[in-house]
Amino acid sequence: MTVRLVPATNEHFARILAGERPDAGVAPPDTPVAEPEVLAMLAGLAGQIAEAFSPAAWLIVADDQLVGLLSVTAVPDDGRLQIGYGIAPGAQGRGHATSAVAALREWALRDHRLRALLAETRTDNIASQRVLERNGFVKIGERLDEEDGALFCWQADC
């Protein structure tokens, strides 16, 4: 399995929302990457963040098929880049998230704008916690989110 990150554009998001092939050589996912309202929110967020930092989102592509998305979730603060990721249900449990975060970490190590990657996981999301641990993230705290509940906060230095 070869996982690669493709910087996502507004056109990619529009095609994914339309259920089309997001890019030449990238097949659509077997199952939706996310609900349409979540995809629309991520597209809007990427558009806002891209005004200050780019790339703001990536397609996660495994063997030429879209399997997920990796996004910047806030404009970088003091060289710290907050990320989030999701894998289509039909592609989960195959190491795609771990490989995608590893690829992003490699990219971040070469980007002079960044000094750390940040992420958050629900306290009950063991799979996502393992993805971060495998990629050198350490737990740096906890917080309570109105929408998502109890979260662990993670960081990996670049």
PDB file of C-alpha atoms in Angstrom:
ATOM      1  CA  MET A   1       0.000   0.000   0.000  1.00  0.00           C
ATOM      2  CA  THR A   2       1.365   3.374  -1.003  1.00  0.00           C
ATOM      3  CA  VAL A   3      -0.151   6.406   0.718  1.00  0.00           C
ATOM      4  CA  ARG A   4       0.466   9.893  -0.583  1.00  0.00           C
ATOM      5  CA  LEU A   5      -0.827  13.335   0.254  1.00  0.00           C
ATOM      6  CA  VAL A   6      -2.202  15.551  -2.513  1.00  0.00           C
ATOM      7  CA  PRO A   7      -2.726  19.234  -1.618  1.00  0.00           C
ATOM      8  CA  ALA A   8      -6.505  19.719  -1.778  1.00  0.00           C
ATOM      9  CA  THR A   9      -8.066  22.538  -3.764  1.00  0.00           C
ATOM     10  CA  ASN A  10     -11.564  24.022  -3.859  1.00  0.00           C
ATOM     11  CA  GLU A  11     -12.104  22.034  -7.056  1.00  0.00           C
ATOM     12  CA  HIS A  12     -11.170  18.793  -5.294  1.00  0.00           C
ATOM     13  CA  PHE A  13     -13.711  19.478  -2.552  1.00  0.00           C
ATOM     14  CA  ALA A  14     -16.405  20.359  -5.127  1.00  0.00           C
ATOM     15  CA  ARG A  15     -15.788  17.120  -7.025  1.00  0.00           C
ATOM     16  CA  ILE A  16     -15.812  15.017  -3.843  1.00  0.00           C
ATOM     17  CA  LEU A  17     -19.099  16.638  -2.796  1.00  0.00           C
ATOM     18  CA  ALA A  18     -20.502  15.812  -6.237  1.00  0.00           C
ATOM     19  CA  GLY A  19     -19.382  12.174  -5.868  1.00  0.00           C
ATOM     20  CA  GLU A  20     -16.926  12.529  -8.736  1.00  0.00           C
ATOM     21  CA  ARG A  21     -13.293  11.596  -9.270  1.00  0.00           C
ATOM     22  CA  PRO A  22     -11.451  14.292  -7.259  1.00  0.00           C
ATOM     23  CA  ASP A  23      -8.400  14.412  -9.517  1.00  0.00           C
ATOM     24  CA  ALA A  24      -7.032  12.732 -12.628  1.00  0.00           C
ATOM     25  CA  GLY A  25      -5.569   9.441 -11.488  1.00  0.00           C
ATOM     26  CA  VAL A  26      -7.418   9.498  -8.140  1.00  0.00           C
ATOM     27  CA  ALA A  27     -10.523   7.333  -7.899  1.00  0.00           C
ATOM     28  CA  PRO A  28     -13.367   8.341  -5.581  1.00  0.00           C
ATOM     29  CA  PRO A  29     -13.642   6.457  -2.268  1.00  0.00           C
ATOM     30  CA  ASP A  30     -15.655   3.244  -1.959  1.00  0.00           C
ATOM     31  CA  THR A  31     -17.563   4.841   0.930  1.00  0.00           C
ATOM     32  CA  PRO A  32     -17.981   8.597   1.523  1.00  0.00           C
ATOM     33  CA  VAL A  33     -14.998  10.251   3.220  1.00  0.00           C
ATOM     34  CA  ALA A  34     -17.442  12.269   5.349  1.00  0.00           C
ATOM     35  CA  GLU A  35     -21.016  13.495   5.380  1.00  0.00           C
ATOM     36  CA  PRO A  36     -21.729  16.278   2.839  1.00  0.00           C
ATOM     37  CA  GLU A  37     -22.131  18.914   5.575  1.00  0.00           C
ATOM     38  CA  VAL A  38     -18.755  17.944   7.070  1.00  0.00           C
ATOM     39  CA  LEU A  39     -17.100  18.079   3.639  1.00  0.00           C
ATOM     40  CA  ALA A  40     -18.635  21.519   3.012  1.00  0.00           C
ATOM     41  CA  MET A  41     -17.383  22.718   6.411  1.00  0.00           C
ATOM     42  CA  LEU A  42     -13.872  21.377   5.692  1.00  0.00           C
ATOM     43  CA  ALA A  43     -13.854  23.032   2.264  1.00  0.00           C
ATOM     44  CA  GLY A  44     -14.850  26.359   3.821  1.00  0.00           C
ATOM     45  CA  LEU A  45     -12.261  26.008   6.578  1.00  0.00           C
ATOM     46  CA  ALA A  46      -9.536  25.173   4.044  1.00  0.00           C
ATOM     47  CA  GLY A  47     -10.499  28.233   2.013  1.00  0.00           C
ATOM     48  CA  GLN A  48     -10.249  30.502   5.055  1.00  0.00           C
ATOM     49  CA  ILE A  49      -6.945  29.034   6.262  1.00  0.00           C
ATOM     50  CA  ALA A  50      -5.426  29.081   2.764  1.00  0.00           C
ATOM     51  CA  GLU A  51      -5.505  32.893   2.872  1.00  0.00           C
ATOM     52  CA  ALA A  52      -2.850  32.741   5.622  1.00  0.00           C
ATOM     53  CA  PHE A  53      -1.259  29.279   5.208  1.00  0.00           C
ATOM     54  CA  SER A  54      -1.079  26.846   2.344  1.00  0.00           C
ATOM     55  CA  PRO A  55      -1.588  24.005   1.796  1.00  0.00           C
ATOM     56  CA  ALA A  56      -4.551  23.968   4.155  1.00  0.00           C
ATOM     57  CA  ALA A  57      -5.811  20.449   3.371  1.00  0.00           C
ATOM     58  CA  TRP A  58      -4.672  17.268   1.659  1.00  0.00           C
ATOM     59  CA  LEU A  59      -6.354  14.319  -0.002  1.00  0.00           C
ATOM     60  CA  ILE A  60      -5.144  11.028   1.478  1.00  0.00           C
ATOM     61  CA  VAL A  61      -4.641   8.746  -1.495  1.00  0.00           C
ATOM     62  CA  ALA A  62      -3.818   5.033  -1.184  1.00  0.00           C
ATOM     63  CA  ASP A  63      -2.994   3.128  -4.351  1.00  0.00           C
ATOM     64  CA  ASP A  64      -4.656   5.870  -6.447  1.00  0.00           C
ATOM     65  CA  GLN A  65      -7.924   5.858  -4.482  1.00  0.00           C
ATOM     66  CA  LEU A  66      -9.113   8.651  -2.218  1.00  0.00           C
ATOM     67  CA  VAL A  67      -9.350   7.160   1.283  1.00  0.00           C
ATOM     68  CA  GLY A  68      -9.476  10.256   3.507  1.00  0.00           C
ATOM     69  CA  LEU A  69      -8.702  13.876   4.203  1.00  0.00           C
ATOM     70  CA  LEU A  70      -6.104  15.593   6.349  1.00  0.00           C
ATOM     71  CA  SER A  71      -6.752  19.239   7.205  1.00  0.00           C
ATOM     72  CA  VAL A  72      -5.240  22.191   8.969  1.00  0.00           C
ATOM     73  CA  THR A  73      -7.867  23.108  11.565  1.00  0.00           C
ATOM     74  CA  ALA A  74      -6.596  26.573  12.548  1.00  0.00           C
ATOM     75  CA  VAL A  75      -4.244  29.188  11.158  1.00  0.00           C
ATOM     76  CA  PRO A  76      -0.775  28.327  12.496  1.00  0.00           C
ATOM     77  CA  ASP A  77       0.131  30.074  15.730  1.00  0.00           C
ATOM     78  CA  ASP A  78       3.820  30.648  16.494  1.00  0.00           C
ATOM     79  CA  GLY A  79       4.863  27.881  14.096  1.00  0.00           C
ATOM     80  CA  ARG A  80       2.418  25.361  15.546  1.00  0.00           C
ATOM     81  CA  LEU A  81       0.125  23.687  13.013  1.00  0.00           C
ATOM     82  CA  GLN A  82      -3.128  22.149  14.296  1.00  0.00           C
ATOM     83  CA  ILE A  83      -4.288  19.194  12.182  1.00  0.00           C
ATOM     84  CA  GLY A  84      -7.229  16.846  11.907  1.00  0.00           C
ATOM     85  CA  TYR A  85      -7.777  13.787   9.728  1.00  0.00           C
ATOM     86  CA  GLY A  86     -10.413  11.274   8.786  1.00  0.00           C
ATOM     87  CA  ILE A  87     -10.517   8.050   6.825  1.00  0.00           C
ATOM     88  CA  ALA A  88     -13.545   6.817   4.872  1.00  0.00           C
ATOM     89  CA  PRO A  89     -15.292   4.022   6.806  1.00  0.00           C
ATOM     90  CA  GLY A  90     -14.615   1.522   4.020  1.00  0.00           C
ATOM     91  CA  ALA A  91     -10.867   2.188   4.249  1.00  0.00           C
ATOM     92  CA  GLN A  92     -10.387   2.259   8.017  1.00  0.00           C
ATOM     93  CA  GLY A  93      -8.150  -0.165   9.877  1.00  0.00           C
ATOM     94  CA  ARG A  94      -5.563  -0.436   7.096  1.00  0.00           C
ATOM     95  CA  GLY A  95      -2.912   1.993   8.351  1.00  0.00           C
ATOM     96  CA  HIS A  96      -3.889   4.852   6.032  1.00  0.00           C
ATOM     97  CA  ALA A  97      -4.160   7.441   8.815  1.00  0.00           C
ATOM     98  CA  THR A  98      -0.824   6.403  10.308  1.00  0.00           C
ATOM     99  CA  SER A  99       0.865   6.643   6.899  1.00  0.00           C
ATOM    100  CA  ALA A 100      -0.772   9.986   6.101  1.00  0.00           C
ATOM    101  CA  VAL A 101       0.267  11.567   9.404  1.00  0.00           C
ATOM    102  CA  ALA A 102       3.791  10.190   8.867  1.00  0.00           C
ATOM    103  CA  ALA A 103       3.911  11.805   5.414  1.00  0.00           C
ATOM    104  CA  LEU A 104       2.664  15.098   6.835  1.00  0.00           C
ATOM    105  CA  ARG A 105       5.242  14.963   9.614  1.00  0.00           C
ATOM    106  CA  GLU A 106       8.016  14.409   7.058  1.00  0.00           C
ATOM    107  CA  TRP A 107       6.729  17.391   5.069  1.00  0.00           C
ATOM    108  CA  ALA A 108       6.517  19.530   8.237  1.00  0.00           C
ATOM    109  CA  LEU A 109      10.107  18.714   9.185  1.00  0.00           C
ATOM    110  CA  ARG A 110      11.222  20.353   5.914  1.00  0.00           C
ATOM    111  CA  ASP A 111       8.906  23.396   6.189  1.00  0.00           C
ATOM    112  CA  HIS A 112      10.771  26.291   7.847  1.00  0.00           C
ATOM    113  CA  ARG A 113       7.454  27.895   8.910  1.00  0.00           C
ATOM    114  CA  LEU A 114       6.692  25.098  11.367  1.00  0.00           C
ATOM    115  CA  ARG A 115       8.079  24.076  14.725  1.00  0.00           C
ATOM    116  CA  ALA A 116       5.346  21.683  15.909  1.00  0.00           C
ATOM    117  CA  LEU A 117       2.266  19.760  14.842  1.00  0.00           C
ATOM    118  CA  LEU A 118      -0.750  19.693  17.152  1.00  0.00           C
ATOM    119  CA  ALA A 119      -3.766  17.372  17.138  1.00  0.00           C
ATOM    120  CA  GLU A 120      -6.691  16.462  19.348  1.00  0.00           C
ATOM    121  CA  THR A 121      -8.473  13.139  19.844  1.00  0.00           C
ATOM    122  CA  ARG A 122     -11.555  12.198  21.761  1.00  0.00           C
ATOM    123  CA  THR A 123     -10.516  10.433  24.940  1.00  0.00           C
ATOM    124  CA  ASP A 124     -12.362   7.301  23.755  1.00  0.00           C
ATOM    125  CA  ASN A 125     -10.823   7.267  20.245  1.00  0.00           C
ATOM    126  CA  ILE A 126      -8.063   4.749  20.878  1.00  0.00           C
ATOM    127  CA  ALA A 127      -7.350   4.160  17.168  1.00  0.00           C
ATOM    128  CA  SER A 128      -6.621   7.837  16.528  1.00  0.00           C
ATOM    129  CA  GLN A 129      -4.495   8.035  19.667  1.00  0.00           C
ATOM    130  CA  ARG A 130      -2.393   5.124  18.353  1.00  0.00           C
ATOM    131  CA  VAL A 131      -1.968   6.919  14.989  1.00  0.00           C
ATOM    132  CA  LEU A 132      -0.480   9.904  16.791  1.00  0.00           C
ATOM    133  CA  GLU A 133       1.676   7.844  19.157  1.00  0.00           C
ATOM    134  CA  ARG A 134       3.122   5.879  16.217  1.00  0.00           C
ATOM    135  CA  ASN A 135       4.099   9.207  14.667  1.00  0.00           C
ATOM    136  CA  GLY A 136       5.937  10.593  17.684  1.00  0.00           C
ATOM    137  CA  PHE A 137       3.161  12.763  19.119  1.00  0.00           C
ATOM    138  CA  VAL A 138       3.027  13.080  22.902  1.00  0.00           C
ATOM    139  CA  LYS A 139      -0.010  13.880  25.006  1.00  0.00           C
ATOM    140  CA  ILE A 140       0.347  17.434  26.352  1.00  0.00           C
ATOM    141  CA  GLY A 141      -3.034  17.960  28.007  1.00  0.00           C
ATOM    142  CA  GLU A 142      -6.794  17.578  27.993  1.00  0.00           C
ATOM    143  CA  ARG A 143      -9.697  19.882  27.329  1.00  0.00           C
ATOM    144  CA  LEU A 144     -13.481  19.774  27.213  1.00  0.00           C
ATOM    145  CA  ASP A 145     -15.142  20.736  23.922  1.00  0.00           C
ATOM    146  CA  GLU A 146     -18.835  21.654  23.812  1.00  0.00           C
ATOM    147  CA  GLU A 147     -19.388  19.624  20.658  1.00  0.00           C
ATOM    148  CA  ASP A 148     -16.912  16.733  20.926  1.00  0.00           C
ATOM    149  CA  GLY A 149     -16.669  16.249  24.699  1.00  0.00           C
ATOM    150  CA  ALA A 150     -13.431  15.293  26.463  1.00  0.00           C
ATOM    151  CA  LEU A 151     -10.343  15.587  24.255  1.00  0.00           C
ATOM    152  CA  PHE A 152      -6.673  14.737  24.596  1.00  0.00           C
ATOM    153  CA  CYS A 153      -4.242  17.326  23.179  1.00  0.00           C
ATOM    154  CA  TRP A 154      -1.139  16.077  21.346  1.00  0.00           C
ATOM    155  CA  GLN A 155       2.074  17.594  19.989  1.00  0.00           C
ATOM    156  CA  ALA A 156       4.994  16.497  17.800  1.00  0.00           C
ATOM    157  CA  ASP A 157       7.985  18.785  17.379  1.00  0.00           C
ATOM    158  CA  CYS A 158       9.260  19.539  13.888  1.00  0.00           C
TER     159      CYS A 158
END
